[in-house]
Coordinates of N, CA, C and O in Angstrom, one line a residue:
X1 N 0.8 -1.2 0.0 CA 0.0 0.0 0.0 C 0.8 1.3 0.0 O 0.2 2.3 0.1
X2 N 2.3 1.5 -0.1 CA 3.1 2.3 0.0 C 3.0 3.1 0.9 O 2.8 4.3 0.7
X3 N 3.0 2.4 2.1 CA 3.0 3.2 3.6 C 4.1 3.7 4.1 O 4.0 4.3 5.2
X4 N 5.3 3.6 3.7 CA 6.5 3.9 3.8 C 6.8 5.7 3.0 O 6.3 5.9 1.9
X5 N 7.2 6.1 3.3 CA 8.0 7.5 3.1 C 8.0 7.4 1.4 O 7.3 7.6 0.4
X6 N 9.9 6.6 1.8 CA 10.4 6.2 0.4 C 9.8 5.7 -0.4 O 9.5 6.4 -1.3
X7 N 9.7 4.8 -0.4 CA 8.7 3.9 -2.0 C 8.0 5.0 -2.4 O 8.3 5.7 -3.3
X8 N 6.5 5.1 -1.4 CA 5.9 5.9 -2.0 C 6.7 7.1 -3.1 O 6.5 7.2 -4.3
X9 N 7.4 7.9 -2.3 CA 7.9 8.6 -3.0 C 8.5 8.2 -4.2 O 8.3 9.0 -5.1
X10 N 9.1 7.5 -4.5 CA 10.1 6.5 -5.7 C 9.0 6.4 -6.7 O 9.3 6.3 -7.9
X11 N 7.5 6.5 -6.3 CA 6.4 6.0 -7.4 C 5.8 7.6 -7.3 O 5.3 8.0 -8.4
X12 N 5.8 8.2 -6.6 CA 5.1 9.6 -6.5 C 5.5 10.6 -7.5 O 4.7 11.1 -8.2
X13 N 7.0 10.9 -7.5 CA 7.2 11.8 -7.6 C 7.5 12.0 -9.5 O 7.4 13.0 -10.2
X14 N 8.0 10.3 -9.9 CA 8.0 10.7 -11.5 C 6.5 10.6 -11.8 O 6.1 11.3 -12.7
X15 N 5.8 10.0 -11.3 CA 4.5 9.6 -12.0 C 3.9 11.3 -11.7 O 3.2 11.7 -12.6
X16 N 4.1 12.4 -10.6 CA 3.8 13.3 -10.6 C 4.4 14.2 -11.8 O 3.6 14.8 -12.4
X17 N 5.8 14.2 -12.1 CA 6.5 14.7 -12.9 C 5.7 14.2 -14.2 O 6.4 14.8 -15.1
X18 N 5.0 13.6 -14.8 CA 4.9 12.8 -15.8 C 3.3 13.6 -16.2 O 3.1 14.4 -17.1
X19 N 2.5 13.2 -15.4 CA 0.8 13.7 -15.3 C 0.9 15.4 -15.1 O 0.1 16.1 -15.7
X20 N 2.1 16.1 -14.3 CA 1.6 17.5 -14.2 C 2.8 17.9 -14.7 O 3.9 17.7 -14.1
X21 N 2.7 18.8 -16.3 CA 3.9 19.3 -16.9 C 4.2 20.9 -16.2 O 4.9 21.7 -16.7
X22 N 3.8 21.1 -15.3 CA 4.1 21.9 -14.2 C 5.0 21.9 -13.3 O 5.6 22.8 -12.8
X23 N 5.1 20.8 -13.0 CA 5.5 19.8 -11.8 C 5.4 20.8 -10.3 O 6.4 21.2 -9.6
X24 N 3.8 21.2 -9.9 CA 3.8 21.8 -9.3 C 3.1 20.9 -8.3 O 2.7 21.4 -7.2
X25 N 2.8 19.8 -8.6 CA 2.8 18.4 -7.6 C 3.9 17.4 -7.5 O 3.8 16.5 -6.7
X26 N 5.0 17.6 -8.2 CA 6.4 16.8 -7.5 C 7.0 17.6 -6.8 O 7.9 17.2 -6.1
X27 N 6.8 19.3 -6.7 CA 7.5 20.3 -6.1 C 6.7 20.2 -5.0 O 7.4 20.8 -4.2
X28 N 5.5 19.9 -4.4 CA 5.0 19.8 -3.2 C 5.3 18.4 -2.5 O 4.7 18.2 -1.5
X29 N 6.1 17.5 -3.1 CA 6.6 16.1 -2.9 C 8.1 16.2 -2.5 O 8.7 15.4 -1.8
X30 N 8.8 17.5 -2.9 CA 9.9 17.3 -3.2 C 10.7 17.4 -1.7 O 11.7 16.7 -1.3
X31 N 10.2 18.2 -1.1 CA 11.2 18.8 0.2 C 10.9 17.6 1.6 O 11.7 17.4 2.6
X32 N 9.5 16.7 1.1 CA 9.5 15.7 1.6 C 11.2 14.7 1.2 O 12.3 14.5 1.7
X33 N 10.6 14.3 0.4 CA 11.8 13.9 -0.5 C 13.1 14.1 0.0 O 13.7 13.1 0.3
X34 N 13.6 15.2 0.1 CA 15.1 15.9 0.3 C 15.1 14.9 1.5 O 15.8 13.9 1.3
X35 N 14.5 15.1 3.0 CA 14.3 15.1 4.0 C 14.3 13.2 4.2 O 15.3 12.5 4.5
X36 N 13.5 13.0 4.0 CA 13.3 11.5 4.3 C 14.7 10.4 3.0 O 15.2 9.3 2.9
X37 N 14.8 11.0 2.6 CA 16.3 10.2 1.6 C 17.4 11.1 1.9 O 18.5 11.0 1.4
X38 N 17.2 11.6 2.5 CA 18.7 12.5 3.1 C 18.6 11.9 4.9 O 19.7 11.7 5.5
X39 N 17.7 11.6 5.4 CA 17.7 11.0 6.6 C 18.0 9.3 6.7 O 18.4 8.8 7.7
X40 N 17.8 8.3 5.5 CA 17.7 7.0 5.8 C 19.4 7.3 4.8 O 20.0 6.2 4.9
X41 N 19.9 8.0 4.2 CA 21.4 7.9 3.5 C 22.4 8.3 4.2 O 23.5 7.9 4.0
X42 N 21.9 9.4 5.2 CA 22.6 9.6 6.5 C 22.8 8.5 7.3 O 23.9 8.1 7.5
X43 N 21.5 7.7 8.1 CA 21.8 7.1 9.8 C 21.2 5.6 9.2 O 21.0 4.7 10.1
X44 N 20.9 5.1 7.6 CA 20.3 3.9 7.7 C 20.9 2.9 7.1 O 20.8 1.8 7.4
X45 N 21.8 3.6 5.9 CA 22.8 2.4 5.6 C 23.9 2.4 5.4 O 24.6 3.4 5.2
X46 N 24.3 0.9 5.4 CA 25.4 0.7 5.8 C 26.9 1.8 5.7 O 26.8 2.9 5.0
X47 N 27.8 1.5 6.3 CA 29.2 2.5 5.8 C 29.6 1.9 4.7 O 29.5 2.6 3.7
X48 N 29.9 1.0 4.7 CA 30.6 0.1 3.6 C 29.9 0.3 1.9 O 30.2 -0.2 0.8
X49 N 28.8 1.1 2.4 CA 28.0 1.1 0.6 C 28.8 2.4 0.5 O 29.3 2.5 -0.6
X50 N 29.2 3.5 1.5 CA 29.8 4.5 1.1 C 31.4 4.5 0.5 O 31.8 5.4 -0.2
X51 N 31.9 3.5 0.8 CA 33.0 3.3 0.5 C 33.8 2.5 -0.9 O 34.9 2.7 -1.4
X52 N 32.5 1.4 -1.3 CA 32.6 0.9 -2.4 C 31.9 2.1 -3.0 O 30.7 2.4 -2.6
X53 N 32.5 3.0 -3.8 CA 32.6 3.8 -5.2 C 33.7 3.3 -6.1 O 34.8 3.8 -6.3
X54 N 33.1 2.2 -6.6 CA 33.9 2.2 -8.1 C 32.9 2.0 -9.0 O 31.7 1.8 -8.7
X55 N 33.6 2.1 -10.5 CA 32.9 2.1 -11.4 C 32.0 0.9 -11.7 O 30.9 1.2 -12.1
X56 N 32.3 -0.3 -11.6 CA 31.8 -1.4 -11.4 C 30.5 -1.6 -10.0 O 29.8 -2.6 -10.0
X57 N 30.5 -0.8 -9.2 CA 29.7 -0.3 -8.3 C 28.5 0.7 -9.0 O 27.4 0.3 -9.2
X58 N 28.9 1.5 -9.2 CA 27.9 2.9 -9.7 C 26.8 1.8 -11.0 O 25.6 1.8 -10.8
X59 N 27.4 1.1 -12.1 CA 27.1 0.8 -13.3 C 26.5 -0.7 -13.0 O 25.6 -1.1 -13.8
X60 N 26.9 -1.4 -12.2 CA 26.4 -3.0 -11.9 C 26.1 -3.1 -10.7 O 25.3 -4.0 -10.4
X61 N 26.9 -2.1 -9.6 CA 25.8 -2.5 -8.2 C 27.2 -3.6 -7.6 O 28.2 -3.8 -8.3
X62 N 27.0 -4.0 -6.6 CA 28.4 -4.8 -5.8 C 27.8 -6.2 -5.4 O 28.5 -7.1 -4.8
X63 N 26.7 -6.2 -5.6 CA 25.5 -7.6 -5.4 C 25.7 -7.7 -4.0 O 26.0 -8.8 -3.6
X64 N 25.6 -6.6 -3.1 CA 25.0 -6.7 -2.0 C 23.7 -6.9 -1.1 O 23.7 -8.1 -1.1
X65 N 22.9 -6.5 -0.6 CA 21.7 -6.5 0.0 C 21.7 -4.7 -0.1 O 21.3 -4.0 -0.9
X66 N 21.9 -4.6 0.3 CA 21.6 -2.8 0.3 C 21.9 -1.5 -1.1 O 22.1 -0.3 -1.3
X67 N 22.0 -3.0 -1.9 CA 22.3 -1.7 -3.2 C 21.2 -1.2 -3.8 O 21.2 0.0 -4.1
X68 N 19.6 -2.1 -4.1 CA 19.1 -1.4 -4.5 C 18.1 -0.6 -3.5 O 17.1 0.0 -3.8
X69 N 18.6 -0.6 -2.0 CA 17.4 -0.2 -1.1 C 18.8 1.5 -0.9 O 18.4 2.6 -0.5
X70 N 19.9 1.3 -1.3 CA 20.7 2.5 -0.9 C 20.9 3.6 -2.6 O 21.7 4.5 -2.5
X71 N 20.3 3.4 -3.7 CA 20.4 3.3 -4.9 C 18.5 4.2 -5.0 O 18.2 5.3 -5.5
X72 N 17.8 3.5 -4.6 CA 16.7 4.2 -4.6 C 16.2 5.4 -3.6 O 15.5 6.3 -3.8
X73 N 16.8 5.0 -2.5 CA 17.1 6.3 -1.8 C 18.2 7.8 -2.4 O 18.1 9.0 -2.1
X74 N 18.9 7.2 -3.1 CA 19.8 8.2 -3.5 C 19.5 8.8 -5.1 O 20.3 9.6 -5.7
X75 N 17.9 8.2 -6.1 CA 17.4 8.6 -7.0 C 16.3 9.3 -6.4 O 15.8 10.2 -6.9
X76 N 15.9 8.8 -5.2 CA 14.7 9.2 -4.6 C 15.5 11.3 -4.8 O 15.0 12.1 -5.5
X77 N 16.7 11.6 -3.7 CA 17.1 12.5 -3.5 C 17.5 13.1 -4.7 O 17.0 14.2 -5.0
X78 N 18.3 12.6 -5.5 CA 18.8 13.9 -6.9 C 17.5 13.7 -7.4 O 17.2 14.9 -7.6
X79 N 16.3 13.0 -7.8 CA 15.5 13.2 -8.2 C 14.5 14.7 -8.0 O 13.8 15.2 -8.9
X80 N 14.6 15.0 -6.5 CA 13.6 15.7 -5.8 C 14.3 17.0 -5.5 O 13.8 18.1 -5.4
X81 N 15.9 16.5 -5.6 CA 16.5 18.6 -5.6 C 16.7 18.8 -7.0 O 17.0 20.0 -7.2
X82 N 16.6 17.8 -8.3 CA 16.4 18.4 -9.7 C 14.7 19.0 -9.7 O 14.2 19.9 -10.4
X83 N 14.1 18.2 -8.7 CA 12.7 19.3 -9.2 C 12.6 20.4 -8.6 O 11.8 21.2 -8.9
X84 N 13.4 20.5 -7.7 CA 13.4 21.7 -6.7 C 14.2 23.0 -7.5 O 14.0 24.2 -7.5
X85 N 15.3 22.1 -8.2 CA 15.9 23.2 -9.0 C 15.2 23.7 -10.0 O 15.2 24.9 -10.1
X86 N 14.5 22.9 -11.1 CA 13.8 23.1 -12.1 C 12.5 23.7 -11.9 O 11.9 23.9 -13.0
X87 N 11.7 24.1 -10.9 CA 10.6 25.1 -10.8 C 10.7 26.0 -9.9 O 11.5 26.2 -9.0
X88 N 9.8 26.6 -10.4 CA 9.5 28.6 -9.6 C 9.6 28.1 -8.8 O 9.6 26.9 -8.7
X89 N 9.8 29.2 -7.7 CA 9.7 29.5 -5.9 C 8.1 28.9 -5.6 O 7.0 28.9 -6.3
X90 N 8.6 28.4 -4.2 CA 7.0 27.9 -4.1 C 5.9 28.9 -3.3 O 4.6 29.1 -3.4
X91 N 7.1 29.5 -2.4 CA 5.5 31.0 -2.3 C 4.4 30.6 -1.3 O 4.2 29.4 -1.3
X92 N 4.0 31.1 -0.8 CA 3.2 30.6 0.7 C 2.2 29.9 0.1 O 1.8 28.9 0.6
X93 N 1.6 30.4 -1.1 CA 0.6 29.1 -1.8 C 1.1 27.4 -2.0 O 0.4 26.4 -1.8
X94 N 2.5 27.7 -2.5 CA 3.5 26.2 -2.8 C 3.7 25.8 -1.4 O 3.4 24.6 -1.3
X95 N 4.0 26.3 -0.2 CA 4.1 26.3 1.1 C 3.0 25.3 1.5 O 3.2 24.1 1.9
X96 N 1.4 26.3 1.4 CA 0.4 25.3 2.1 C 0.1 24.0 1.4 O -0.6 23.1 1.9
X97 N 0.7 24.0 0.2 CA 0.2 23.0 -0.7 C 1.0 21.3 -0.8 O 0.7 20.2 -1.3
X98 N 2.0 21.9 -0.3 CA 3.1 21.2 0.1 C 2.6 20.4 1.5 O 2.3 19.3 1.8
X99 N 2.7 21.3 2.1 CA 2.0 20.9 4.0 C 0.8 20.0 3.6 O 0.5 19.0 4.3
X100 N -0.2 20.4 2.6 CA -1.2 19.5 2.7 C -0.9 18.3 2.0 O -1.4 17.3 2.6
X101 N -0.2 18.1 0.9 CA 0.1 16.7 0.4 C 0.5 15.9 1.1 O -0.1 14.8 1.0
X102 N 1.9 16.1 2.5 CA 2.6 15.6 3.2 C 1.1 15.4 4.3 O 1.2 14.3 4.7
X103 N 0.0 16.0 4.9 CA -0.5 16.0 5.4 C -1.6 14.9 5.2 O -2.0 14.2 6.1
X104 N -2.1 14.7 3.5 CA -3.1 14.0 3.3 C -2.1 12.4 3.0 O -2.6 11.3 2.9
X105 N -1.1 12.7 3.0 CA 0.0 11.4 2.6 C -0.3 10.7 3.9 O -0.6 9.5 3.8
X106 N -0.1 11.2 5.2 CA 0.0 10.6 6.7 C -1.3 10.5 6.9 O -1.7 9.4 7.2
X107 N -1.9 11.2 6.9 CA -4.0 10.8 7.0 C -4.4 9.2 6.3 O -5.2 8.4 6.8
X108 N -3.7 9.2 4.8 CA -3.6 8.0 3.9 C -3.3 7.1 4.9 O -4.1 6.2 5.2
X109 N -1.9 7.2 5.5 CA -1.3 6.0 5.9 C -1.8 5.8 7.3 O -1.6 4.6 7.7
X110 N -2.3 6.5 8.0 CA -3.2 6.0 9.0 C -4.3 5.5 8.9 O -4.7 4.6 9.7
X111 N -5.0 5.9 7.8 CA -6.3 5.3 7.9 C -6.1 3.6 7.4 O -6.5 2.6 7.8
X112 N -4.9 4.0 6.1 CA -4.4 2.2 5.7 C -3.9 1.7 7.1 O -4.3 0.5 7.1
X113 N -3.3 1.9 7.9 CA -2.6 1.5 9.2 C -4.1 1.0 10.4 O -4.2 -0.1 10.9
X114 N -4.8 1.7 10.6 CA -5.8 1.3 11.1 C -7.0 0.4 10.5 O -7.2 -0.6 11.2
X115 N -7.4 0.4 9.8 CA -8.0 -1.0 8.7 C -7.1 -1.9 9.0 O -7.5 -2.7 10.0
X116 N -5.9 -2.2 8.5 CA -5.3 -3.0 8.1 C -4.7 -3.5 9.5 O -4.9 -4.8 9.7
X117 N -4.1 -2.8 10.6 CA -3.9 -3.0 11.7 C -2.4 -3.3 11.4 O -2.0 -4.2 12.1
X118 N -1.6 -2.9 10.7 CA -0.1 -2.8 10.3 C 0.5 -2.5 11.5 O 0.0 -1.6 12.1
X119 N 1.4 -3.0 12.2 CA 2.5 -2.4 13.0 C 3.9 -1.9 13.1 O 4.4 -1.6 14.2
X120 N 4.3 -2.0 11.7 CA 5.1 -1.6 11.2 C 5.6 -0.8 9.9 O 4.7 -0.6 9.1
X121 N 6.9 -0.3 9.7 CA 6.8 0.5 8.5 C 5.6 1.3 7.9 O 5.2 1.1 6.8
X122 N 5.4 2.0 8.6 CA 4.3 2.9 8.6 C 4.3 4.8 8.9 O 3.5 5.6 9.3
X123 N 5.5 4.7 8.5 CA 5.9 6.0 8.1 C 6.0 6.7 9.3 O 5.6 7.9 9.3
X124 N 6.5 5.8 10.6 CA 6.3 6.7 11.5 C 5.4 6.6 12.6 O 5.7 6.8 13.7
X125 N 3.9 6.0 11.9 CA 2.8 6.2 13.0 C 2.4 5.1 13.6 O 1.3 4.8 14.0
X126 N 3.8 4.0 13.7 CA 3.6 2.7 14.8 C 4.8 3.0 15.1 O 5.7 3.6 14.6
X127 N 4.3 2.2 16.4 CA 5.4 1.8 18.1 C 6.5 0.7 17.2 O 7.7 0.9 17.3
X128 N 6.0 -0.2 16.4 CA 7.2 -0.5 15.5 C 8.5 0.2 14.8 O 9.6 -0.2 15.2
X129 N 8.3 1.0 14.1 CA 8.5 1.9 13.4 C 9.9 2.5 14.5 O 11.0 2.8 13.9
X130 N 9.8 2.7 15.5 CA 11.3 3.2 16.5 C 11.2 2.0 17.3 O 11.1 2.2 18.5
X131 N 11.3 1.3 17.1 CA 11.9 -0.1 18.1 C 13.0 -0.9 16.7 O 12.9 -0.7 15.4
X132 N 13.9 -1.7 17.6 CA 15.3 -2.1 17.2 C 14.5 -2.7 15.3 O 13.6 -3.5 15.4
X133 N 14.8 -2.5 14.6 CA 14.5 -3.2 13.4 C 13.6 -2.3 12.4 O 13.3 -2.2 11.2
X134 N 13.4 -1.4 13.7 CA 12.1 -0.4 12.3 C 13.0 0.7 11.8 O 14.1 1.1 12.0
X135 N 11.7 1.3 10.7 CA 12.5 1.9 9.8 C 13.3 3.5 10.4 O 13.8 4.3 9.6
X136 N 13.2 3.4 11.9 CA 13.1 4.8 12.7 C 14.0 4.5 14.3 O 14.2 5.1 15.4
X137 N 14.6 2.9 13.7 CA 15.3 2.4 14.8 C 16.5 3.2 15.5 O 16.9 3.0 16.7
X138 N 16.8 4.1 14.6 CA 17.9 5.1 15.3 C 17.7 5.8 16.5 O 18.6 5.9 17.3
X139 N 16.7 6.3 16.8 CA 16.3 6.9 18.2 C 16.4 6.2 19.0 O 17.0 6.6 20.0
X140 N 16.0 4.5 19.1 CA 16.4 4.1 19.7 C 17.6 3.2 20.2 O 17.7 2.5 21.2
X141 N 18.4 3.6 19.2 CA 19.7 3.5 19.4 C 20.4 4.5 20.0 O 21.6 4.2 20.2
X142 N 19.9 5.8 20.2 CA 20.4 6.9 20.8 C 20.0 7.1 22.1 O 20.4 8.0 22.9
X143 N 19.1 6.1 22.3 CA 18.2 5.7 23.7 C 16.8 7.1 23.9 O 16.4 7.5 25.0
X144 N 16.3 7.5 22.6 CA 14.9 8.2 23.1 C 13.9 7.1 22.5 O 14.1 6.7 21.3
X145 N 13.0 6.7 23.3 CA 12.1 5.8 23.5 C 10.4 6.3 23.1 O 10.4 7.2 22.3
X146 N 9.4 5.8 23.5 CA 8.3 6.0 23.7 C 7.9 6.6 24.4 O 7.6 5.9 25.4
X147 N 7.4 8.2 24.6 CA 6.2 8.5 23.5 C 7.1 9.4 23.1 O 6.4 10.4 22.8
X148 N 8.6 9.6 22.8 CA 9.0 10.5 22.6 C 9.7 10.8 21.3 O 10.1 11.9 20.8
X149 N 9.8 9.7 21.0 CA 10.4 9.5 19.7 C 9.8 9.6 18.7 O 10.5 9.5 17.7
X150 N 8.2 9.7 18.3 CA 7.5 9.9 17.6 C 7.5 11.9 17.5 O 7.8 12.7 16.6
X151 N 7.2 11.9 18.4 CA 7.4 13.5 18.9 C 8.7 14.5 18.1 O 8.7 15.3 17.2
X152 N 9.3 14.2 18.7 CA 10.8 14.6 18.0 C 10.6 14.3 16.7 O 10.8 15.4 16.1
X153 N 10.2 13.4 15.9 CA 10.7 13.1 14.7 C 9.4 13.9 13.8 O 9.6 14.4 12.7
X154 N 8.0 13.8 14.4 CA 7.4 14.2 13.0 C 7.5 16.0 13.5 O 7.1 16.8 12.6
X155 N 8.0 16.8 15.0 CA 8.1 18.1 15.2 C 9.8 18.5 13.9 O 9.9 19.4 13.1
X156 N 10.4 17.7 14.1 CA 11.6 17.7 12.9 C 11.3 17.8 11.8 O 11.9 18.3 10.9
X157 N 9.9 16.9 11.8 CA 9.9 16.7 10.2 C 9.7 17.9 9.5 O 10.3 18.3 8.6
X158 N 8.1 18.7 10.6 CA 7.4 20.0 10.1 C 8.1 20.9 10.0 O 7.8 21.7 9.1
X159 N 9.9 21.1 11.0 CA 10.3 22.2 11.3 C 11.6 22.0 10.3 O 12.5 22.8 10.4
X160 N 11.9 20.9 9.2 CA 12.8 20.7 8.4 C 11.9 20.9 7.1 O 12.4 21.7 6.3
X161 N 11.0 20.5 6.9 CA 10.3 20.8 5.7 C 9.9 22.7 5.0 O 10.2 23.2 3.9
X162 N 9.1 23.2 6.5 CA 9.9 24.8 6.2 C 10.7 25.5 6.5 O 10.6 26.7 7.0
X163 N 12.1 24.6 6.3 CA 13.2 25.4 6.6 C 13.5 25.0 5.0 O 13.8 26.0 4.4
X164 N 13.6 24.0 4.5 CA 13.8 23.8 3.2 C 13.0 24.3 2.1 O 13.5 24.6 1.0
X165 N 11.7 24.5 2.5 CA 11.1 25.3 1.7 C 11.1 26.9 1.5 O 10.8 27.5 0.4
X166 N 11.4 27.5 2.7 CA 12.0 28.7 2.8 C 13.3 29.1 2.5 O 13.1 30.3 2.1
X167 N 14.6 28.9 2.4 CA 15.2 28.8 1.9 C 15.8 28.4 0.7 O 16.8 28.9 0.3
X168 N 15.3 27.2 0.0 CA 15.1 27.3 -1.5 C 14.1 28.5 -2.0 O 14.2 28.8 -3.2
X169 N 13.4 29.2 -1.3 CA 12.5 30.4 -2.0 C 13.4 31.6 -1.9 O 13.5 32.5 -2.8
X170 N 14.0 31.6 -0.4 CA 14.9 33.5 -0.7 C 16.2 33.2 -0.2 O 16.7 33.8 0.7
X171 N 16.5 32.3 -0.8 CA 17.9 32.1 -0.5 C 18.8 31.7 -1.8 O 20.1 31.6 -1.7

């Protein structure tokens, strides 16, 4: 059901690029984007994928486990600051419009999350989700736990999203 961040986004954002020759719905995708593949390429995988850069790497991959989950995170990102570079400023209209995509995106994944009763990988909005194995397991490897780690991460989210959005506009 692409309850996850990433995927979704990996399907969101060309299929947005594709339907709106505006792309003034992958540009309300995008700062999500920057944020959530700039966070799991930072603290989620391995060191060792950073280190293998060779050419035979870049063009065939090193047939590890994390090439194509560290590979779509890193199309996910050039993908989303080429659209950020390639359209206008987004302007307190692109601003709300943006907040509400990202807004109706987590409303989506709750309501699939409750139906379904998922406890994991769910963008966040399960007790899964920051326990040892989820996709948010970093917190608690830094030791912030429950009910706090949900807290921190989606107030980060809101407070990284218009910092990126504001500053790609007047900066």
């Amino acid at each position: 059901f692409l309850l996850n961040i990433c995927p979704f986004l990996n399907f969101a954002l060309p299929i947005c690029l594709i339907a709106d020759p505006s792309r003034k719905a992958a540009r309300g995708f995008a700062p999500l984007a920057i944020i959530s593949s700039s966070f799991v390429l930072m603290f989620d995988v391995p060191t060792s994928i950073w280190t293998d850069w060779t050419w035979e790497f870049i063009f065939l991959g090193s047939k590890g486990q994390f090439d194509l989950y560290f590979m779509g995170h890193l199309i996910n990102l050039l993908l989303a600051v080429g659209v950020m570079l390639n359209t206008p400023k987004m302007g307190w209209k692109g601003m709300c419009i943006s907040f509400g995509q990202v807004a109706a995106y987590f409303t989506y994944v709750g309501i699939c999350k409750t139906i379904t009763g998922c406890c994991c990988y769910t963008s966040g909005l399960s007790y899964g989700d920051y326990v040892d194995g989820g996709n948010y397991a970093i917190f608690a490897k830094v030791g912030i736990g429950m009910p706090w780690a949900p807290i921190i991460f989606f107030t980060g989210l809101i407070i990284f999203l218009g910092a990126i959005m504001i500053l790609w506009d007047f900066c």
